[in-house]
Short mmCIF file of C-alpha atoms and ligand atoms in Angstrom, two decimals:
data_model
loop_
_atom_site.label_atom_id
_atom_site.label_comp_id
_atom_site.label_asym_id
_atom_site.label_seq_id
_atom_site.Cartn_x
_atom_site.Cartn_y
_atom_site.Cartn_z
CA TYR A 1 28.60 37.13 -38.87
CA TYR A 2 30.97 39.71 -40.18
CA GLN A 3 30.78 41.17 -43.63
CA CYS A 4 33.73 41.82 -45.87
CA GLN A 5 33.56 45.61 -45.90
CA PRO A 6 36.36 48.13 -45.46
CA GLY A 7 36.77 48.95 -41.81
CA SER A 8 34.63 46.09 -40.58
CA ASN A 9 37.29 43.48 -40.06
CA PRO A 10 36.66 41.33 -37.01
CA PRO A 11 38.42 42.51 -33.86
CA ALA A 12 41.67 40.87 -32.88
CA PRO A 13 41.06 38.08 -30.37
CA THR A 14 41.32 39.05 -26.72
CA THR A 15 42.20 35.58 -25.43
CA PRO A 16 45.90 34.69 -25.57
CA VAL A 17 46.73 32.26 -28.35
CA PRO A 18 49.40 29.56 -28.15
CA THR A 19 52.60 30.05 -30.07
CA THR A 20 52.63 28.60 -33.56
CA THR A 21 54.24 25.19 -33.55
CA ALA A 22 55.45 23.19 -36.47
CA ILE A 23 53.97 19.70 -36.34
CA PRO A 24 55.71 17.33 -38.72
CA THR A 25 53.41 15.45 -41.04
CA THR A 26 54.11 11.90 -42.13
CA PRO A 27 57.82 11.49 -42.96
CA PRO A 28 58.48 12.23 -46.64
CA PRO A 29 58.72 9.16 -48.83
CA VAL A 30 62.20 8.54 -50.21
CA SER A 31 61.32 9.19 -53.84
CA THR A 32 60.40 12.71 -54.93
CA THR A 33 59.75 11.72 -58.53
CA PRO A 34 56.76 13.68 -59.78
CA PRO A 35 53.82 11.71 -61.16
CA GLY A 36 53.79 10.77 -64.81
CA PRO A 37 52.39 12.94 -67.58
CA GLU A 38 48.67 13.61 -68.05
CA PRO A 39 46.90 10.63 -69.60
CA THR A 40 46.16 10.91 -73.30
CA PRO A 41 42.55 11.89 -73.98
CA GLY A 42 40.32 8.85 -73.88
CA ALA A 43 42.76 6.95 -71.66
CA CYS A 44 40.54 7.54 -68.62
CA PRO A 45 37.07 6.03 -68.26
CA ALA A 46 34.34 8.63 -68.82
CA VAL A 47 32.43 9.69 -65.71
CA PRO A 48 28.90 8.30 -66.12
CA GLY A 49 26.29 10.96 -66.86
CA SER A 50 24.24 9.83 -63.89
CA ILE A 51 25.81 8.43 -60.76
CA THR A 52 24.25 7.03 -57.61
CA LEU A 53 25.14 9.26 -54.69
CA ARG A 54 25.91 7.37 -51.50
CA ALA A 55 25.86 9.30 -48.25
CA ASN A 56 29.28 9.45 -46.61
CA ALA A 57 29.61 11.48 -43.42
CA LYS A 58 33.43 11.29 -43.61
CA LEU A 59 35.80 12.95 -46.06
CA PRO A 60 35.60 10.86 -49.24
CA ASP A 61 38.63 8.71 -50.02
CA PRO A 62 40.79 10.44 -52.64
CA PHE A 63 42.13 7.05 -53.69
CA THR A 64 38.88 5.24 -54.48
CA ASN A 65 37.07 6.27 -57.63
CA ILE A 66 33.30 6.40 -58.01
CA ALA A 67 33.33 2.93 -59.58
CA GLY A 68 34.74 1.74 -56.23
CA GLN A 69 38.22 0.94 -57.52
CA ARG A 70 41.23 1.73 -55.40
CA ILE A 71 43.91 3.89 -57.05
CA THR A 72 47.42 2.42 -56.81
CA THR A 73 49.43 4.21 -59.51
CA LYS A 74 50.33 7.78 -60.44
CA ALA A 75 48.67 7.26 -63.82
CA GLY A 76 45.57 6.07 -61.98
CA TRP A 77 45.63 9.27 -59.93
CA GLN A 78 45.61 11.34 -63.14
CA CYS A 79 42.34 9.65 -64.13
CA ARG A 80 40.93 10.04 -60.62
CA ARG A 81 41.89 13.72 -60.80
CA GLN A 82 39.91 14.10 -64.03
CA GLU A 83 36.96 12.38 -62.37
CA ILE A 84 37.07 14.67 -59.31
CA PHE A 85 37.31 17.71 -61.57
CA GLU A 86 34.23 16.55 -63.47
CA LEU A 87 32.30 15.88 -60.23
CA ILE A 88 33.16 19.27 -58.74
CA GLN A 89 32.00 21.02 -61.90
CA ARG A 90 28.81 18.96 -61.96
CA TYR A 91 27.74 19.39 -58.34
CA GLU A 92 29.37 22.59 -57.10
CA SER A 93 31.08 24.98 -59.44
CA GLY A 94 29.47 24.65 -62.86
CA VAL A 95 31.27 24.03 -66.12
CA LEU A 96 34.65 25.57 -66.96
CA PRO A 97 34.55 26.36 -70.69
CA PRO A 98 37.66 25.59 -72.74
CA LYS A 99 39.77 28.26 -74.39
CA PRO A 100 37.42 30.24 -76.65
CA SER A 101 37.84 29.86 -80.40
CA GLY A 102 38.91 33.48 -80.76
CA LEU A 103 41.62 34.98 -78.57
CA THR A 104 43.80 37.97 -79.32
CA ALA A 105 45.91 40.06 -76.96
CA THR A 106 48.20 43.05 -76.78
CA TYR A 107 50.72 44.09 -74.16
CA SER A 108 51.89 47.63 -73.63
CA GLY A 109 53.04 49.68 -70.65
CA GLY A 110 51.88 47.27 -67.98
CA ARG A 111 48.53 46.66 -69.61
CA LEU A 112 47.64 43.25 -70.97
CA SER A 113 44.48 43.56 -73.04
CA ILE A 114 42.62 40.41 -74.01
CA THR A 115 39.79 39.92 -76.48
CA ALA A 116 37.97 36.60 -76.29
CA SER A 117 35.26 35.62 -78.74
CA GLU A 118 32.93 32.70 -79.19
CA ALA A 119 29.85 32.15 -81.37
CA GLY A 120 29.69 35.70 -82.61
CA LYS A 121 30.08 37.32 -79.18
CA SER A 122 33.18 39.02 -77.91
CA ILE A 123 34.53 40.62 -74.73
CA THR A 124 37.67 42.62 -73.95
CA PHE A 125 39.24 42.81 -70.51
CA THR A 126 42.61 43.79 -69.08
CA ALA A 127 45.11 42.68 -66.47
CA THR A 128 47.64 45.07 -64.97
CA ILE A 129 51.29 44.02 -64.73
CA SER A 130 53.80 45.77 -62.47
CA ALA A 131 57.24 45.20 -60.94
CA ASN A 132 58.17 43.43 -64.19
CA THR A 133 61.43 45.22 -64.93
CA GLY A 134 64.88 43.77 -64.38
CA SER A 135 66.59 40.80 -65.87
CA GLY A 136 63.90 38.29 -66.70
CA PRO A 137 61.77 36.58 -67.61
CA LEU A 138 60.42 36.93 -64.07
CA PRO A 139 58.07 34.80 -62.00
CA ALA A 140 54.78 36.55 -61.30
CA LEU A 141 52.12 36.57 -58.60
CA ILE A 142 48.59 36.90 -59.94
CA GLY A 143 46.35 38.63 -57.40
CA ILE A 144 42.66 37.79 -57.60
CA GLY A 145 41.29 41.23 -56.79
CA GLY A 146 44.86 42.14 -55.75
CA ALA A 147 47.34 40.41 -53.47
CA SER A 148 47.66 40.79 -49.70
CA ILE A 149 50.56 38.44 -49.07
CA PRO A 150 54.13 39.76 -49.29
CA ARG A 151 55.48 39.46 -52.82
CA PRO A 152 59.16 38.51 -52.72
CA ALA A 153 61.78 40.58 -54.56
CA GLY A 154 62.17 39.62 -58.20
CA VAL A 155 58.55 38.50 -58.52
CA ALA A 156 56.29 40.60 -60.76
CA ALA A 157 52.66 41.37 -59.93
CA ILE A 158 49.64 40.72 -62.13
CA ALA A 159 46.40 42.27 -60.90
CA PHE A 160 43.35 40.36 -62.10
CA ASP A 161 40.07 42.26 -61.85
CA ASN A 162 37.85 39.29 -61.02
CA ASN A 163 34.71 41.36 -60.42
CA ASP A 164 34.87 42.53 -64.05
CA ILE A 165 34.69 38.90 -65.21
CA ALA A 166 32.03 37.75 -62.73
CA GLU A 167 30.40 40.00 -60.15
CA GLN A 168 30.12 39.05 -56.47
CA THR A 169 28.02 41.72 -54.78
CA ASN A 170 25.30 39.38 -53.55
CA THR A 171 22.97 36.70 -54.94
CA GLY A 172 21.73 39.28 -57.46
CA SER A 173 25.17 39.02 -59.12
CA ARG A 174 24.24 35.69 -60.71
CA GLY A 175 25.06 35.75 -64.41
CA ARG A 176 26.59 39.23 -64.31
CA GLY A 177 30.04 40.14 -65.61
CA LYS A 178 31.94 39.76 -68.87
CA PHE A 179 32.14 35.96 -68.67
CA TYR A 180 28.34 35.86 -68.89
CA THR A 181 28.29 38.42 -71.71
CA LEU A 182 30.32 35.88 -73.67
CA TYR A 183 28.67 32.63 -72.56
CA GLY A 184 25.17 33.79 -71.60
CA SER A 185 23.71 34.83 -68.24
CA GLY A 186 22.31 31.31 -67.72
CA HIS A 187 25.72 29.62 -67.92
CA SER A 188 26.26 27.16 -65.04
CA ALA A 189 29.70 28.50 -64.09
CA SER A 190 29.95 30.03 -60.61
CA ALA A 191 31.81 33.30 -60.14
CA LEU A 192 34.85 31.33 -58.94
CA THR A 193 34.76 29.19 -62.09
CA ALA A 194 34.39 32.25 -64.29
CA TRP A 195 37.47 33.75 -62.63
CA ALA A 196 39.43 30.55 -63.30
CA TRP A 197 38.40 30.86 -66.95
CA GLY A 198 39.54 34.50 -66.95
CA VAL A 199 42.94 33.72 -65.46
CA GLY A 200 43.33 31.00 -68.09
CA ARG A 201 42.83 33.66 -70.75
CA VAL A 202 45.36 35.95 -69.05
CA ILE A 203 47.89 33.11 -69.32
CA ASP A 204 46.92 32.53 -72.97
CA ALA A 205 47.55 36.22 -73.54
CA LEU A 206 50.94 36.15 -71.81
CA GLU A 207 51.87 33.22 -74.03
CA ILE A 208 51.14 35.09 -77.27
CA THR A 209 52.46 38.56 -76.42
CA THR A 210 55.97 39.84 -75.82
CA GLY A 211 57.52 42.64 -73.80
CA HIS A 212 55.91 41.76 -70.47
CA ASN A 213 59.02 39.97 -69.17
CA ILE A 214 56.94 37.28 -67.41
CA ASP A 215 57.92 33.61 -67.23
CA THR A 216 54.64 31.75 -67.82
CA LYS A 217 56.15 28.62 -66.27
CA LYS A 218 56.49 30.46 -62.96
CA LEU A 219 53.05 31.80 -62.19
CA ALA A 220 51.61 31.94 -58.69
CA VAL A 221 48.07 32.93 -57.72
CA THR A 222 46.73 34.41 -54.50
CA GLY A 223 43.72 36.26 -53.14
CA CYS A 224 42.15 36.72 -49.71
CA SER A 225 38.83 35.63 -48.26
CA ARG A 226 36.21 35.44 -51.04
CA ASN A 227 39.06 36.06 -53.48
CA GLY A 228 41.01 33.34 -51.66
CA LYS A 229 38.21 30.92 -52.51
CA GLY A 230 38.81 32.20 -56.03
CA ALA A 231 42.58 31.67 -55.85
CA LEU A 232 42.09 28.06 -54.72
CA THR A 233 39.67 27.40 -57.58
CA VAL A 234 41.97 29.08 -60.10
CA GLY A 235 44.88 26.89 -58.99
CA ALA A 236 42.70 23.78 -59.00
CA PHE A 237 41.20 24.38 -62.44
CA GLU A 238 44.16 25.90 -64.32
CA PRO A 239 47.17 23.56 -64.61
CA ARG A 240 49.47 26.32 -65.85
CA ILE A 241 49.47 27.83 -62.34
CA ALA A 242 52.63 26.53 -60.67
CA LEU A 243 52.02 27.82 -57.14
CA THR A 244 48.65 28.45 -55.46
CA ILE A 245 48.41 30.49 -52.24
CA PRO A 246 44.84 31.08 -51.04
CA GLN A 247 44.76 33.36 -47.98
CA GLU A 248 42.02 33.08 -45.33
CA SER A 249 39.63 31.55 -47.84
CA GLY A 250 37.68 29.82 -45.09
CA SER A 251 34.47 27.88 -45.70
CA GLY A 252 33.96 27.48 -49.43
CA GLY A 253 37.72 27.58 -49.90
CA ALA A 254 40.14 25.73 -47.64
CA GLY A 255 37.31 24.40 -45.47
CA CYS A 256 35.46 21.14 -46.02
CA TRP A 257 31.67 21.47 -46.12
CA ARG A 258 31.24 18.41 -43.90
CA ILE A 259 33.50 19.72 -41.13
CA SER A 260 31.98 23.21 -41.33
CA ASP A 261 28.50 21.67 -40.89
CA ALA A 262 29.74 19.75 -37.83
CA MET A 263 31.22 22.93 -36.34
CA LYS A 264 27.94 24.75 -36.83
CA LYS A 265 26.07 21.84 -35.26
CA ALA A 266 28.43 22.04 -32.27
CA GLY A 267 27.42 25.67 -31.77
CA ILE A 268 30.34 27.42 -33.45
CA ASP A 269 29.25 30.24 -35.76
CA THR A 270 30.90 28.92 -38.89
CA GLN A 271 29.83 29.56 -42.46
CA THR A 272 28.17 26.51 -44.03
CA ALA A 273 27.11 25.53 -47.52
CA SER A 274 23.46 26.21 -46.76
CA GLN A 275 24.35 29.73 -45.59
CA ILE A 276 26.87 30.56 -48.30
CA ILE A 277 24.42 30.16 -51.17
CA THR A 278 22.19 32.79 -49.55
CA GLU A 279 25.05 35.28 -49.45
CA ASN A 280 26.67 35.25 -52.86
CA VAL A 281 27.26 33.56 -56.21
CA TRP A 282 30.57 31.88 -55.45
CA PHE A 283 29.00 28.50 -56.27
CA SER A 284 26.90 27.31 -59.17
CA LYS A 285 23.12 27.01 -59.11
CA ASN A 286 23.96 23.29 -59.50
CA PHE A 287 25.16 23.27 -55.89
CA GLU A 288 21.90 24.44 -54.36
CA PRO A 289 20.12 21.04 -54.24
CA TYR A 290 23.02 19.62 -52.19
CA VAL A 291 23.67 22.21 -49.50
CA ASN A 292 21.35 20.48 -47.02
CA ARG A 293 22.59 16.99 -47.91
CA ILE A 294 26.34 17.53 -47.96
CA PRO A 295 27.20 13.88 -47.08
CA ASP A 296 25.76 12.90 -50.47
CA LEU A 297 28.45 14.86 -52.33
CA PRO A 298 31.08 12.49 -53.73
CA PHE A 299 33.82 14.97 -52.83
CA ASP A 300 34.68 17.70 -50.36
CA HIS A 301 37.22 20.49 -50.50
CA HIS A 302 40.20 18.29 -49.63
CA LEU A 303 39.62 17.02 -53.16
CA LEU A 304 39.34 20.52 -54.61
CA SER A 305 42.84 21.15 -53.23
CA ALA A 306 43.99 17.75 -54.46
CA LEU A 307 43.29 18.83 -58.05
CA ILE A 308 46.42 20.96 -57.66
CA ALA A 309 48.73 18.04 -56.86
CA PRO A 310 51.56 17.55 -57.73
CA ARG A 311 51.83 21.32 -58.31
CA ALA A 312 52.65 23.52 -55.31
CA LEU A 313 50.00 24.68 -52.85
CA LEU A 314 50.43 26.77 -49.71
CA ILE A 315 47.31 27.26 -47.59
CA ILE A 316 47.38 30.43 -45.46
CA GLU A 317 44.79 30.55 -42.70
CA GLN A 318 44.28 31.87 -39.22
CA GLY A 319 42.77 30.37 -36.12
CA ALA A 320 40.74 33.09 -34.44
CA ILE A 321 37.69 33.76 -36.60
CA ASP A 322 34.99 31.13 -36.09
CA TRP A 323 33.22 32.18 -39.31
CA LEU A 324 36.22 31.09 -41.40
CA GLY A 325 36.00 27.58 -39.93
CA HIS A 326 39.43 27.05 -38.37
CA ARG A 327 38.77 23.40 -37.50
CA SER A 328 37.43 22.78 -40.97
CA ASN A 329 40.35 24.49 -42.71
CA LEU A 330 42.95 22.62 -40.68
CA GLY A 331 41.33 19.20 -40.96
CA CYS A 332 40.41 19.58 -44.60
CA GLN A 333 43.84 20.68 -45.76
CA ARG A 334 45.78 18.29 -43.57
CA THR A 335 43.72 15.61 -45.30
CA ALA A 336 44.37 17.09 -48.75
CA LYS A 337 48.10 16.90 -48.06
CA LYS A 338 47.88 13.11 -48.02
CA VAL A 339 47.48 13.22 -51.81
CA TRP A 340 50.87 14.93 -52.19
CA ASP A 341 52.29 12.33 -49.78
CA ALA A 342 50.86 9.52 -51.92
CA LEU A 343 52.39 11.06 -55.05
CA GLY A 344 55.79 11.20 -53.38
CA VAL A 345 55.93 15.01 -53.39
CA PRO A 346 55.12 16.03 -49.80
CA ASP A 347 57.33 19.11 -50.24
CA ASN A 348 54.82 20.56 -52.70
CA MET A 349 52.08 21.24 -50.15
CA GLY A 350 52.12 23.25 -46.95
CA VAL A 351 49.62 24.61 -44.46
CA SER A 352 50.32 27.71 -42.38
CA MET A 353 47.72 28.71 -39.79
CA SER A 354 48.57 31.68 -37.64
CA PRO A 355 46.93 32.80 -34.43
CA GLY A 356 44.36 35.55 -34.79
CA HIS A 357 44.70 38.93 -36.44
CA ASP A 358 42.51 41.21 -38.55
CA HIS A 359 41.01 39.38 -41.49
CA CYS A 360 43.31 39.55 -44.56
CA SER A 361 46.03 41.50 -42.74
CA PHE A 362 48.93 39.15 -43.34
CA PRO A 363 51.06 38.72 -40.17
CA SER A 364 54.85 38.78 -40.47
CA SER A 365 54.95 35.49 -38.54
CA GLN A 366 53.94 33.80 -41.82
CA ASN A 367 56.53 35.58 -44.02
CA ALA A 368 59.01 32.73 -43.86
CA ASP A 369 56.37 30.22 -44.98
CA VAL A 370 55.53 32.25 -48.09
CA ASN A 371 59.19 32.88 -48.88
CA ALA A 372 59.99 29.18 -48.55
CA PHE A 373 57.55 28.37 -51.36
CA PHE A 374 58.79 31.11 -53.69
CA ASP A 375 62.39 30.14 -52.93
CA LYS A 376 61.89 26.48 -53.71
CA PHE A 377 59.57 26.68 -56.68
CA PHE A 378 60.64 29.90 -58.42
CA LYS A 379 64.17 30.64 -57.30
CA GLY A 380 65.73 27.20 -57.27
CA LEU A 381 66.74 27.54 -53.62
CA ASN A 382 66.59 24.95 -50.90
CA SER A 383 63.87 25.48 -48.32
CA ASN A 384 61.52 23.48 -46.14
CA THR A 385 58.05 23.55 -47.62
CA ASN A 386 56.78 20.30 -46.10
CA PHE A 387 54.89 21.62 -43.09
CA VAL A 388 51.54 21.85 -41.40
CA LYS A 389 51.85 24.72 -38.91
CA TYR A 390 48.95 25.70 -36.73
CA ASP A 391 48.11 27.50 -33.54
CA ASN A 392 46.06 24.68 -32.02
CA GLU A 393 43.98 21.66 -33.03
CA HIS A 394 40.67 23.55 -32.88
CA GLY A 395 38.96 20.31 -31.90
CA TYR A 396 39.86 18.46 -35.08
CA VAL A 397 40.01 14.69 -34.54
CA GLU A 398 41.19 12.89 -37.65
CA SER A 399 39.56 9.53 -36.83
CA GLN A 400 36.16 11.25 -37.06
CA TRP A 401 36.82 12.26 -40.66
CA VAL A 402 39.26 9.92 -42.33
CA ASP A 403 38.45 6.19 -42.68
CA TRP A 404 40.94 5.36 -45.44
CA THR A 405 44.68 4.94 -45.66
CA THR A 406 47.17 6.75 -47.86
CA PRO A 407 48.86 4.52 -50.44
CA THR A 408 52.27 5.08 -52.00
CA LEU A 409 51.33 5.45 -55.66
CA THR A 410 53.74 3.70 -57.99
C1 MCU B 501 35.94 34.37 -45.90
O1 MCU B 501 35.34 34.89 -47.09
C2 MCU B 501 34.15 35.64 -47.05
C3 MCU B 501 33.04 34.92 -46.34
O2 MCU B 501 32.79 33.70 -47.03
C4 MCU B 501 31.80 35.78 -46.33
O3 MCU B 501 30.76 35.15 -45.58
C5 MCU B 501 32.05 37.15 -45.74
O4 MCU B 501 30.93 37.96 -45.95
O5 MCU B 501 33.12 37.73 -46.45
C6 MCU B 501 34.34 37.04 -46.42
C7 MCU B 501 35.27 37.93 -47.20
O6 MCU B 501 35.35 37.83 -48.40
O7 MCU B 501 35.88 38.89 -46.49
C8 MCU B 501 36.68 39.82 -47.18
#
């Protein structure tokens, strides 16, 4: 498989690829009322400390909780969301710590400096802000390790140095980076979780400083490949992110572990859970006992994406690199979209899969899809954001993966 090194992007595909076609998803429900507010603490049943895992070869039903109850209301979804978040932390990503007890920040000349402290330990890290002049406050695009999607005019850039917070060189990076200086090298959080924590602190810092000209209600996050896995996790774990745009995140991001395993079994060289833990520290040590028994997991990545609902999510993928898991990405995210449908906000989730190109080199054929999301969510303009666009089916057959129906939550 290919490595993510400068100059070693996979070659462009030689076989001709079909033209991208827009396939309409289920017709949008009439109401676009967003779901109700977050439940008050204690209003949701606690997730039992020990649960019985039941093997499920299909993508687990978003609308049935682990107690076996079917979700019928938007308030019920908020509790189910909390449950899924807890399960993902427990079995895959490790624990996301809350805001630390000490947090101070300064902003000057494009540099946001943050000091976080807890239990007598303290770290300082920075985020770099640019394109933040002009009449504001402005929306901003946070780039996990930088951004490689086009940033529309009037949108500022925030560069988040994720490797400084949690390293990702190889499996030897476990417990390394400033997050682990603060919380200890044995903390369960994966690198992706540590980055989500770090972005949370960047937002805390924006909230308590002035002069940066950023509207903290209009924050988007992106990143490509490994950093796309990060962007998806940041959006899923941090509710102050309004728009999440992971780019070519592949297996471990937009892909579902179950579908990636099936692809591999069918002879396609796709990254799987059992491989990914041998490459890097994107997932918690807690995940390791499950990588060879994926059907036992009470979630898959359609439910990681679903943590973002009803907030906006645009999945950017491509169809020509087997390793990324095209079938898995398409099937997984098309399934995730059903949660936005159920909540009555189908416009808030889109999937854009282009034909092949160099990894992380954004093709102009997807410009309009990115612009549509910024237009609708940050510029108050009308645009179509309710789409699943893809080059071809990549062998995805929904009946093999989905054995539940999508309710209209009331
Ligand atoms: C698609 O993201 C990763 C992939 O999971 C790794 O196996 C590979 O080594 O690197 C990809 C990447 O981050 O490319 C920049």
